[in-house]
Short mmCIF file of C-alpha atoms (C1' of nucleotides) and ligand atoms in Angstrom, two decimals:
data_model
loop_
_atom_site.label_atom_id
_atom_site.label_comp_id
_atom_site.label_asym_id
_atom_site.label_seq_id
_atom_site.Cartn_x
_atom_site.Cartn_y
_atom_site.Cartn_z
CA UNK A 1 54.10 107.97 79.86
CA UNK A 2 57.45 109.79 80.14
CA UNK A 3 60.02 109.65 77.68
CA UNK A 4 62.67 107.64 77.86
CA UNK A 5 65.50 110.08 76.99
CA UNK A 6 64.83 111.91 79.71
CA UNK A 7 68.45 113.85 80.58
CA UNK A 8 70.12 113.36 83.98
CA UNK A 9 70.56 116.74 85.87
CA UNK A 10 73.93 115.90 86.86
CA UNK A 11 76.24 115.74 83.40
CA UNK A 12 78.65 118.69 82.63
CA UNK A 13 78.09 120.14 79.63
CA UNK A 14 80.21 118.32 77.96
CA UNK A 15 78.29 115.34 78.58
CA UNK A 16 74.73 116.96 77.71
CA UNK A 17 76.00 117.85 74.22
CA UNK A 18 77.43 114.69 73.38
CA UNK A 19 74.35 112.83 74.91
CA UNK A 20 72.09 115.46 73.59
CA UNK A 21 73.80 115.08 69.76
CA UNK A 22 73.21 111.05 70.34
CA UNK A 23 70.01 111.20 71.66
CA UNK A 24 68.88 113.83 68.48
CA UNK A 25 70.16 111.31 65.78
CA UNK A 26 68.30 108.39 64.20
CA UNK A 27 71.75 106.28 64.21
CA UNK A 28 74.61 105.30 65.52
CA UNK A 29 77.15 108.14 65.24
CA UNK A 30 81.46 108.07 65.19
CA UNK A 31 82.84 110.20 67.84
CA UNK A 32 84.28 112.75 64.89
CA UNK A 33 80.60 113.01 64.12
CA UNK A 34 79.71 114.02 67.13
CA UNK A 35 82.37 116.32 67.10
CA UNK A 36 81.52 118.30 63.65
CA UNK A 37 77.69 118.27 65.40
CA UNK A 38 79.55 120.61 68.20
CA UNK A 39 81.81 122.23 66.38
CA UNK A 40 79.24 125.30 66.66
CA UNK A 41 78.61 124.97 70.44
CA UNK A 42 82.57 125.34 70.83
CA UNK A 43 84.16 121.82 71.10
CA UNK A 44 87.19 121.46 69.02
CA UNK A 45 89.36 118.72 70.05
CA UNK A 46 88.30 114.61 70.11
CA UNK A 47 88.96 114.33 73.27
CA UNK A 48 86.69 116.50 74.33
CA UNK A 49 84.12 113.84 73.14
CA UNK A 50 86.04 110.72 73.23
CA UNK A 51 86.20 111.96 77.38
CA UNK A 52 82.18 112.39 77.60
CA UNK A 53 81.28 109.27 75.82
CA UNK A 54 83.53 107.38 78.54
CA UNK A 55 81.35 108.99 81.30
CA UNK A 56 78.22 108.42 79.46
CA UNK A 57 78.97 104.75 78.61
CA UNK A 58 79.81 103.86 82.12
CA UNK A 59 76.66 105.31 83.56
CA UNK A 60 74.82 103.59 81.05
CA UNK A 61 73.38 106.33 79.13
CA UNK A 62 75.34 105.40 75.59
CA UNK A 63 76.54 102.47 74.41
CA UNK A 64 79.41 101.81 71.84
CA UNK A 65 79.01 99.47 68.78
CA UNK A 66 82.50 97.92 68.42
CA UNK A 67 81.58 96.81 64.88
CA UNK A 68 80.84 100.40 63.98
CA UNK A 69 83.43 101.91 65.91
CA UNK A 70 80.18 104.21 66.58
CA UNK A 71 78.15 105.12 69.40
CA UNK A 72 74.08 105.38 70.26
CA UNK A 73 72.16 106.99 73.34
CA UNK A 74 70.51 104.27 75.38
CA UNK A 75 67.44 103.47 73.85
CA UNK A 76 65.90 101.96 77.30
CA UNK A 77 67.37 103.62 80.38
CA UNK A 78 65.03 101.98 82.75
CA UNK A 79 66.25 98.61 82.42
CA UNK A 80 69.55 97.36 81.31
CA UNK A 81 72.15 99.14 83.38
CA UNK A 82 73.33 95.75 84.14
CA UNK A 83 73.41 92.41 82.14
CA UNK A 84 73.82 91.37 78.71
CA UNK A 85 72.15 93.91 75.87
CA UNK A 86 72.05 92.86 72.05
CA UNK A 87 72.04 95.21 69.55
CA UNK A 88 70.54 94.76 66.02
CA UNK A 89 72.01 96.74 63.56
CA UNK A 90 70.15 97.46 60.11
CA UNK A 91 72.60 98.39 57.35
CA UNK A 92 70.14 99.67 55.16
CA UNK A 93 68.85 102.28 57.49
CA UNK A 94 71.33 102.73 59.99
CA UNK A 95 68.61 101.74 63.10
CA UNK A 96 70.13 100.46 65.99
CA UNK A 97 67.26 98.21 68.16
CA UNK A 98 68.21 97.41 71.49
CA UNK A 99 66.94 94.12 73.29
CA UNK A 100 68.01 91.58 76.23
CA UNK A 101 67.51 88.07 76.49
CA UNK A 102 67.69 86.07 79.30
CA UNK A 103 68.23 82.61 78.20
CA UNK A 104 70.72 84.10 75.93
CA UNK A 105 72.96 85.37 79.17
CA UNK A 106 72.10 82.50 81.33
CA UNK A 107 73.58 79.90 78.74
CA UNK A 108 76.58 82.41 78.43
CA UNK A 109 76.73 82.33 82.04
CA UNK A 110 76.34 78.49 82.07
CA UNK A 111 79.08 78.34 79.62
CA UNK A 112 81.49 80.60 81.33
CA UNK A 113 80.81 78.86 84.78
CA UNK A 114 82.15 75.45 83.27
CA UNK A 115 84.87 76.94 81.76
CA UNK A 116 86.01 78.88 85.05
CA UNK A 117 85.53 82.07 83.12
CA UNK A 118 85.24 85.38 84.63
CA UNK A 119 83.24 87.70 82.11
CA UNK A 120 83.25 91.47 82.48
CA UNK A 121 81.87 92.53 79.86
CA UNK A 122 80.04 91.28 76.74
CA UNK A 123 79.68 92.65 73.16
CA UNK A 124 76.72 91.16 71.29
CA UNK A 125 75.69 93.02 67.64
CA UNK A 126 73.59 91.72 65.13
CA UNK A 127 74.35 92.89 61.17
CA UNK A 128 71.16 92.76 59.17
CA UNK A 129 68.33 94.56 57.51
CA UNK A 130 64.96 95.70 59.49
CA UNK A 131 61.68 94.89 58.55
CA UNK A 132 60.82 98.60 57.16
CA UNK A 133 64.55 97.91 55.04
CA UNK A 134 63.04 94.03 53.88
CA UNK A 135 59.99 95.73 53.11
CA UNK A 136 61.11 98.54 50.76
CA UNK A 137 63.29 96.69 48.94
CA UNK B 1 94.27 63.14 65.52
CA UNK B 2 94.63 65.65 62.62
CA UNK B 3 95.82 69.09 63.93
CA UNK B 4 93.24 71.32 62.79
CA UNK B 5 95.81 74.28 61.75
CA UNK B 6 96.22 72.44 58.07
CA UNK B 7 96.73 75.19 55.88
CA UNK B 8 94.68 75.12 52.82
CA UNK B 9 97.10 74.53 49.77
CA UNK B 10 95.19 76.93 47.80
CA UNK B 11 96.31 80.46 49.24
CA UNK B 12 98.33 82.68 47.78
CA UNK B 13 101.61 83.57 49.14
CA UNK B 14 100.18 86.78 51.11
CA UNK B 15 97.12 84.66 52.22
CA UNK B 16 99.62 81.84 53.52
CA UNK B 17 101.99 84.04 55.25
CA UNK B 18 99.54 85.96 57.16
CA UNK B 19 97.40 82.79 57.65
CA UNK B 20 100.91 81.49 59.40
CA UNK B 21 101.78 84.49 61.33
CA UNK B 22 98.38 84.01 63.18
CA UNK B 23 98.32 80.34 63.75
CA UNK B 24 101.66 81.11 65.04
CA UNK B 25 100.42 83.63 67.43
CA UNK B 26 99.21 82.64 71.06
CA UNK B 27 96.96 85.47 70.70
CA UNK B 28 94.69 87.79 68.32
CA UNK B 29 97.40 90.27 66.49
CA UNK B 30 95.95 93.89 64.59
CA UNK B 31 96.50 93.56 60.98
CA UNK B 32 100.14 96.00 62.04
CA UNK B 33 101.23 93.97 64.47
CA UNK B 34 100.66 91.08 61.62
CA UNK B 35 102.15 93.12 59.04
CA UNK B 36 105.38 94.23 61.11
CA UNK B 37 106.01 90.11 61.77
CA UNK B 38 105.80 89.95 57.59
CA UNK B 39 108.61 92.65 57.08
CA UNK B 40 111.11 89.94 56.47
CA UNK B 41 109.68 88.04 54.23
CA UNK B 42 108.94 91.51 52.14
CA UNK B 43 105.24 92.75 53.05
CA UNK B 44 105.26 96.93 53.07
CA UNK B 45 101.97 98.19 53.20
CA UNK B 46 98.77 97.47 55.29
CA UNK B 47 96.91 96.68 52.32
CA UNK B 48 98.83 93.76 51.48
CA UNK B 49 97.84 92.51 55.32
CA UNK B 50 94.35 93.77 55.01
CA UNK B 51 93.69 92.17 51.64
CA UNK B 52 94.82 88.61 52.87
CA UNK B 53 92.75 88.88 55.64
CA UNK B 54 89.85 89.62 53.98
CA UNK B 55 89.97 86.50 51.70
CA UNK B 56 90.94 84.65 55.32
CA UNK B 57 87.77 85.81 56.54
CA UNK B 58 85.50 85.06 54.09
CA UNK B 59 86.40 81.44 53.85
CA UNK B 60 86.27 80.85 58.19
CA UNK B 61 90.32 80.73 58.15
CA UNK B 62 90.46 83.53 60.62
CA UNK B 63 87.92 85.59 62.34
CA UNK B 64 87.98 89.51 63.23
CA UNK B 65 87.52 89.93 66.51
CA UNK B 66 85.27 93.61 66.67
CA UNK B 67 86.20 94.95 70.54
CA UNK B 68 89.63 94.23 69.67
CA UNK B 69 90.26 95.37 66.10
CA UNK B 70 92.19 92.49 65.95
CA UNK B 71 92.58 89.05 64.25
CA UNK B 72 92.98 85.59 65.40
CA UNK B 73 93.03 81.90 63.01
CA UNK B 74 90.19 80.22 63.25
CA UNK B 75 90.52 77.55 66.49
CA UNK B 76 88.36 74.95 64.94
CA UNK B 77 87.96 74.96 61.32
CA UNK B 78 85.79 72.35 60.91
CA UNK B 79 82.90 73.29 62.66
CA UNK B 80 82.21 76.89 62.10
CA UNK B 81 82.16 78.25 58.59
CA UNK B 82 78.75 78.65 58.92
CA UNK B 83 76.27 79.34 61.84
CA UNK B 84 77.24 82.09 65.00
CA UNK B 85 80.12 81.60 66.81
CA UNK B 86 81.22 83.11 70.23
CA UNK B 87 84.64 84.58 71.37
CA UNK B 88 85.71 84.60 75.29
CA UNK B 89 88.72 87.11 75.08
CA UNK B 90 91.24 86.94 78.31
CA UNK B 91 92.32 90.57 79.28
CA UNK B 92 95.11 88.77 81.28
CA UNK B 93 97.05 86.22 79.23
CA UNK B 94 95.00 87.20 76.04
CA UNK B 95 93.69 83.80 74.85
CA UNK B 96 90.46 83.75 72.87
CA UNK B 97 88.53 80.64 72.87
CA UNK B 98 85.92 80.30 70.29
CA UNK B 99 82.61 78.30 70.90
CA UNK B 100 79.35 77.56 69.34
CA UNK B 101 76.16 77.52 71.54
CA UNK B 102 72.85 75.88 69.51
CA UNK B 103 70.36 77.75 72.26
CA UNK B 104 71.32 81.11 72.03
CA UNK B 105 71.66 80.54 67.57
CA UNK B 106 67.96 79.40 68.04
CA UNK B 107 66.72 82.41 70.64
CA UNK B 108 68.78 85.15 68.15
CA UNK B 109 66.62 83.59 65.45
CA UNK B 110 63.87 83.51 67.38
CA UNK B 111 63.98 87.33 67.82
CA UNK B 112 64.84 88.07 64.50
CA UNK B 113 62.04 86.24 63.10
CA UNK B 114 59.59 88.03 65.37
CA UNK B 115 61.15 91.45 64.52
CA UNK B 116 61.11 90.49 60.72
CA UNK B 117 64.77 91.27 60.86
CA UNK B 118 66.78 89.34 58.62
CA UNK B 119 70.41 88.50 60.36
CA UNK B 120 73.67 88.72 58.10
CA UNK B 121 76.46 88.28 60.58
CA UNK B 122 76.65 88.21 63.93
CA UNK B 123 79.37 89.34 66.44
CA UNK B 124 79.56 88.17 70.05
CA UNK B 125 82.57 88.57 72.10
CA UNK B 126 82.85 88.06 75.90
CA UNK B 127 85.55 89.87 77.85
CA UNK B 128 86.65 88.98 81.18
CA UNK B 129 89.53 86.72 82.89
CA UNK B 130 90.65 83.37 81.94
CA UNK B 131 90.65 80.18 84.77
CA UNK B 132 94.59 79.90 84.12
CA UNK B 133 94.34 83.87 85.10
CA UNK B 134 92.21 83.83 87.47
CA UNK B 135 94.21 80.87 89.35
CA UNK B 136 96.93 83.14 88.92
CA UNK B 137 96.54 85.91 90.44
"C1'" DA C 1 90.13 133.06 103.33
"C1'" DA C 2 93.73 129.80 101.94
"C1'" DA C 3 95.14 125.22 100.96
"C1'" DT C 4 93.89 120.78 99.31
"C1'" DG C 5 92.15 117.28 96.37
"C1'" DA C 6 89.06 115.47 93.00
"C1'" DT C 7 86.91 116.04 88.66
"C1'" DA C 8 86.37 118.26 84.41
"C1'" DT C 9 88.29 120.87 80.65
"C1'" DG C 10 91.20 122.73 76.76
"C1'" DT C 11 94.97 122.09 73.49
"C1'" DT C 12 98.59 120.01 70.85
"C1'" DA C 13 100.67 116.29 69.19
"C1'" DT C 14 100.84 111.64 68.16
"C1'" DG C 15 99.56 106.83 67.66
"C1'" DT C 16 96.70 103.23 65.61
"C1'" DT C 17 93.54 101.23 62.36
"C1'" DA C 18 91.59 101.13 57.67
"C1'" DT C 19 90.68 102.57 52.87
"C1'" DT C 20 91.10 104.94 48.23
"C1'" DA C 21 93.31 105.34 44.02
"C1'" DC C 22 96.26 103.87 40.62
"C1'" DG C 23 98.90 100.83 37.83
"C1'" DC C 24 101.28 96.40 36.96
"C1'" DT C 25 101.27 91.31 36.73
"C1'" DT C 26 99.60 86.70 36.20
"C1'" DG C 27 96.71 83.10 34.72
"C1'" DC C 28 92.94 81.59 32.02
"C1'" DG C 29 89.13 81.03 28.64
"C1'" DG C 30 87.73 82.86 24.05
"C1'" DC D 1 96.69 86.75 20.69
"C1'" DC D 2 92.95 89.29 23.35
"C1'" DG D 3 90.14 90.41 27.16
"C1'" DC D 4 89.04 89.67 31.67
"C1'" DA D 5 89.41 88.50 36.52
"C1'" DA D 6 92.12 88.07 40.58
"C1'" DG D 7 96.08 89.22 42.85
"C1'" DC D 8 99.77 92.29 43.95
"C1'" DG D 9 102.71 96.70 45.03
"C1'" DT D 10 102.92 101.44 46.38
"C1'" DA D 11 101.68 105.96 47.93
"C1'" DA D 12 98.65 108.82 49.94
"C1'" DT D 13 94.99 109.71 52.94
"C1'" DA D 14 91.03 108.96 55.94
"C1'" DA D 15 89.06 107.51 60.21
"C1'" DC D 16 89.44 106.28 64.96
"C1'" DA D 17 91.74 106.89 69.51
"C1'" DT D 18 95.05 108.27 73.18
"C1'" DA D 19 99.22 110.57 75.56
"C1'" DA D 20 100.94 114.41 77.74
"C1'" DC D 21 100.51 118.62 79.74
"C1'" DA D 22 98.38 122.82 81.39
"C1'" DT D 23 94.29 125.08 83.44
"C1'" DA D 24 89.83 125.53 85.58
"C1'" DT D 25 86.12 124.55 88.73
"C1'" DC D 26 84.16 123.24 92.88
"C1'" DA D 27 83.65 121.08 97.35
"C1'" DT D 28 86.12 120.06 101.74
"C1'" DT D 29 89.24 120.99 105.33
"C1'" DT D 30 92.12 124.00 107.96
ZN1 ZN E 1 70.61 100.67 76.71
ZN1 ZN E 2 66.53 99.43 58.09
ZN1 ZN E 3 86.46 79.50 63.86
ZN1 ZN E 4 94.00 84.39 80.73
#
DNA sequence: AAATGATATGTTATGTTATTACGCTTGCGG
DNA sequence: CCGCAAGCGTAATAACATAACATATCATTT
């Protein structure tokens, strides 16, 4: 079975290290985090991040939490390029689970049909604690 | 019919006056743009902006809306202090309508029971274009 | 090879959003 | 009156994000 995090060929550098630094971490991480992580591989500047997570978000490799202000590598490459991903956020231990439902985006869809609503985007993140969290407690 | 902006007549002055500034608003204002409209009646700092809002918050009076950083009053006080509630944002005209939908409450908790995750707050926010906008352009 | 255009990069400065720390005030129950 | 909780005011700072401008890299066309 091959991993998921297998990297494109095609990023710049740029992109590798900031996918690479997402894809290395057990959570969500700020873009200044990023940054410090590649301080020692010569980035300096937040843009220099900020512009690689745009690339990497578009393609689908990364996602951004708006309620963190953070950003994860794609747990799941393979299958949610397109439509409506929840995220499930675990406050305890910073885990970030990735899922899709499709009765959840067909009754948004069904929704924003009758309201003449065009959606272009949709931002769904659950706040919570994980099992492993529940369980150690 | 009762309009359903009746201010609570247990705020405090900062609570009210923010409170006002955003039923005022015809769309969701940062807690800057809500301070800036308070200069006159003598707010300085963000903190006395962030501090109402918080109390705002936690009773349902307003909601935060995450891809925006921004803050709108609650639409519909009656119905939602409790339970998940949904945001359409319009990137043209900038409305935000705010709706509850049973199913997908019932398939999030559906998930989260199987996962053993245990749900604290939920954000969901749907970008796209309004009907009005839409018939617009 | 030279010119062009598209994409990526580096750097500085700045803008925007949010919190920490501290101290004063007000109202209320003991 | 005292002690406590909630609210308030202010200053400073932290955290997140973008604007503006210059340069570099690489493929395509001439
Ligand atoms: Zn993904
Ligand atoms: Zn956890
Ligand atoms: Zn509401
Ligand atoms: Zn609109």
């Amino acid at each position: 079975m091959a991993h998921s995090h297998d990297m494109p060929t095609d990023l710049t550098r740029n992109q590798e290290l900031v996918l690479g630094t997402l894809t290395a971490s057990s959570g969500p991480l700020s873009a200044y985090d990023i940054l410090d992580r590649l301080r020692t591989e010569g980035l300096r500047a937040p843009l220099q991040v900020y512009r690689a997570l745009e690339k990497l978000v578009d393609r689908g490799l990364a996602h951004r939490l708006e309620s963190l202000n953070a950003f994860v590598a794609c747990a799941d490459a393979h299958c949610h390029r397109k439509g409506l991903i929840a995220f499930a956020i675990c406050e305890g231990c910073g885990k970030v689970d990735e899922f899709a439902d499709a009765v959840i985006e067909s009754r948004l869809g069904a929704w924003a049909h009758a309201e003449g609503f065009k959606v272009e985007r949709t931002t769904m993140e659950i706040r919570g604690r994980c099992a492993q969290c529940l369980k150690a407690a």
